[in-house]
């Protein structure tokens, strides 16, 4: 039996409501369980929009987005959120304790599960350093934690739900290179069977992906591994050198 978490985009085109020009045109790719697919491209290329089609923040205008072979438009939201966790570009923490925030997708999670997720997300140290630990309060919008801490707490929150598919939208951008590398090593070990789709700006974040999609103006202009793209893609070379 196929492992769960296979993602497939088939000739997907998408335009925002009211906008004339499509933001995504003829997008096709497959991400298998155990694989990491990275998406890179200049600002406005459509990377976040692409990720948003899987949890159905929006639906494709044409083509199909499939999860384990079933169009997401035929799945109900609960089925999707059970299998897919997205860490958005501007991750949101609500006012409440760190524990509340981490349990958002799985209210019954044990403290041990929370600490495991925090450890993978490289956030255990700073939570431990707080006098109240998991009971420390986050202010509205998470303004009393740094951008990098917020990213790591939101990554931990996604880990707690143990999804089949992880969507990381530039989730590592506020981390220093060493923390980024440690986090992704831990993540890889923890999510070995999961499908990971990651939008990244930094080459070090995406270089070890099984497949990199180079997005430009809503189209996949090149695809391959880091080494292949360095050889074949002038767009990729420009991004790498910028
Ligand atoms: P960065 O996050 O800056 O790296 O860009 P991106 O590659 O993730 O592009 P994104 O998918 O965010 O945006 C692609 C295009 O869609 C841009 O021209 C945006 O202005 C536009 N866009 C994004 N969100 C919306 C929206 O909610 N409504 C409308 N009408 N347009 C949007």
mmCIF file of N, CA, C and O in Angstrom, residues 97-99 102 111 115 118 124-138 153:
data_model
loop_
_atom_site.group_PDB
_atom_site.id
_atom_site.type_symbol
_atom_site.label_atom_id
_atom_site.label_comp_id
_atom_site.label_asym_id
_atom_site.label_seq_id
_atom_site.Cartn_x
_atom_site.Cartn_y
_atom_site.Cartn_z
ATOM 1 N N UNK A 97 -0.809 30.771 26.852
ATOM 2 C CA UNK A 97 0.501 30.242 27.214
ATOM 3 C C UNK A 97 1.175 29.594 26.006
ATOM 4 O O UNK A 97 0.527 29.318 24.992
ATOM 5 N N UNK A 98 2.471 29.338 26.146
ATOM 6 C CA UNK A 98 3.186 28.596 25.108
ATOM 7 C C UNK A 98 2.529 27.231 24.915
ATOM 8 O O UNK A 98 2.310 26.783 23.797
ATOM 9 N N UNK A 99 2.160 26.583 26.009
ATOM 10 C CA UNK A 99 1.488 25.278 25.938
ATOM 11 C C UNK A 99 0.196 25.337 25.129
ATOM 12 O O UNK A 99 -0.055 24.489 24.265
ATOM 13 N N UNK A 102 1.038 25.614 21.500
ATOM 14 C CA UNK A 102 1.566 24.378 20.914
ATOM 15 C C UNK A 102 0.484 23.322 20.736
ATOM 16 O O UNK A 102 0.554 22.485 19.849
ATOM 17 N N UNK A 111 2.651 16.753 27.782
ATOM 18 C CA UNK A 111 3.804 17.651 27.951
ATOM 19 C C UNK A 111 5.035 17.066 27.270
ATOM 20 O O UNK A 111 5.830 17.785 26.682
ATOM 21 N N UNK A 115 7.485 18.847 24.550
ATOM 22 C CA UNK A 115 8.939 19.031 24.691
ATOM 23 C C UNK A 115 9.691 18.379 23.545
ATOM 24 O O UNK A 115 10.700 18.904 23.084
ATOM 25 N N UNK A 118 9.410 20.747 20.700
ATOM 26 C CA UNK A 118 10.257 21.920 20.943
ATOM 27 C C UNK A 118 11.726 21.595 20.718
ATOM 28 O O UNK A 118 12.491 22.415 20.203
ATOM 29 N N UNK A 124 13.485 24.299 22.613
ATOM 30 C CA UNK A 124 13.384 23.815 23.994
ATOM 31 C C UNK A 124 14.190 24.692 24.951
ATOM 32 O O UNK A 124 13.734 25.006 26.053
ATOM 33 N N UNK A 125 15.365 25.128 24.512
ATOM 34 C CA UNK A 125 16.235 25.911 25.396
ATOM 35 C C UNK A 125 15.582 27.206 25.848
ATOM 36 O O UNK A 125 15.554 27.525 27.031
ATOM 37 N N UNK A 126 15.044 27.957 24.894
ATOM 38 C CA UNK A 126 14.521 29.246 25.321
ATOM 39 C C UNK A 126 13.216 29.122 26.093
ATOM 40 O O UNK A 126 12.900 29.963 26.933
ATOM 41 N N UNK A 127 12.467 28.041 25.868
ATOM 42 C CA UNK A 127 11.260 27.832 26.679
ATOM 43 C C UNK A 127 11.671 27.407 28.097
ATOM 44 O O UNK A 127 11.102 27.867 29.093
ATOM 45 N N UNK A 128 12.700 26.556 28.165
ATOM 46 C CA UNK A 128 13.211 26.131 29.475
ATOM 47 C C UNK A 128 13.739 27.312 30.284
ATOM 48 O O UNK A 128 13.618 27.359 31.505
ATOM 49 N N UNK A 129 14.342 28.256 29.573
ATOM 50 C CA UNK A 129 14.925 29.425 30.241
ATOM 51 C C UNK A 129 13.876 30.349 30.843
ATOM 52 O O UNK A 129 14.184 31.197 31.672
ATOM 53 N N UNK A 130 12.646 30.210 30.390
ATOM 54 C CA UNK A 130 11.588 31.047 30.965
ATOM 55 C C UNK A 130 11.142 30.438 32.287
ATOM 56 O O UNK A 130 10.978 29.213 32.382
ATOM 57 N N UNK A 131 10.941 31.286 33.281
ATOM 58 C CA UNK A 131 10.609 30.795 34.621
ATOM 59 C C UNK A 131 9.382 29.887 34.597
ATOM 60 O O UNK A 131 9.352 28.853 35.262
ATOM 61 N N UNK A 132 8.376 30.239 33.812
ATOM 62 C CA UNK A 132 7.130 29.471 33.810
ATOM 63 C C UNK A 132 7.102 28.376 32.748
ATOM 64 O O UNK A 132 6.104 27.660 32.606
ATOM 65 N N UNK A 133 8.187 28.198 31.987
ATOM 66 C CA UNK A 133 8.250 27.116 31.002
ATOM 67 C C UNK A 133 7.077 27.140 30.032
ATOM 68 O O UNK A 133 6.779 28.174 29.434
ATOM 69 N N UNK A 134 6.412 25.990 29.908
ATOM 70 C CA UNK A 134 5.270 25.887 28.990
ATOM 71 C C UNK A 134 4.113 26.789 29.388
ATOM 72 O O UNK A 134 3.233 27.088 28.575
ATOM 73 N N UNK A 135 4.099 27.198 30.661
ATOM 74 C CA UNK A 135 3.010 28.077 31.129
ATOM 75 C C UNK A 135 3.323 29.559 30.941
ATOM 76 O O UNK A 135 2.531 30.413 31.342
ATOM 77 N N UNK A 136 4.455 29.860 30.332
ATOM 78 C CA UNK A 136 4.779 31.269 30.059
ATOM 79 C C UNK A 136 3.753 31.843 29.096
ATOM 80 O O UNK A 136 3.314 31.166 28.168
ATOM 81 N N UNK A 137 3.421 33.099 29.325
ATOM 82 C CA UNK A 137 2.382 33.700 28.488
ATOM 83 C C UNK A 137 2.981 34.376 27.254
ATOM 84 O O UNK A 137 4.030 35.007 27.307
ATOM 85 N N UNK A 138 2.276 34.183 26.162
ATOM 86 C CA UNK A 138 2.588 34.864 24.912
ATOM 87 C C UNK A 138 1.580 36.007 24.809
ATOM 88 O O UNK A 138 0.390 35.805 25.039
ATOM 89 N N UNK A 153 8.488 28.248 17.428
ATOM 90 C CA UNK A 153 7.290 27.785 18.155
ATOM 91 C C UNK A 153 6.222 27.304 17.165
ATOM 92 O O UNK A 153 5.530 26.310 17.415
#
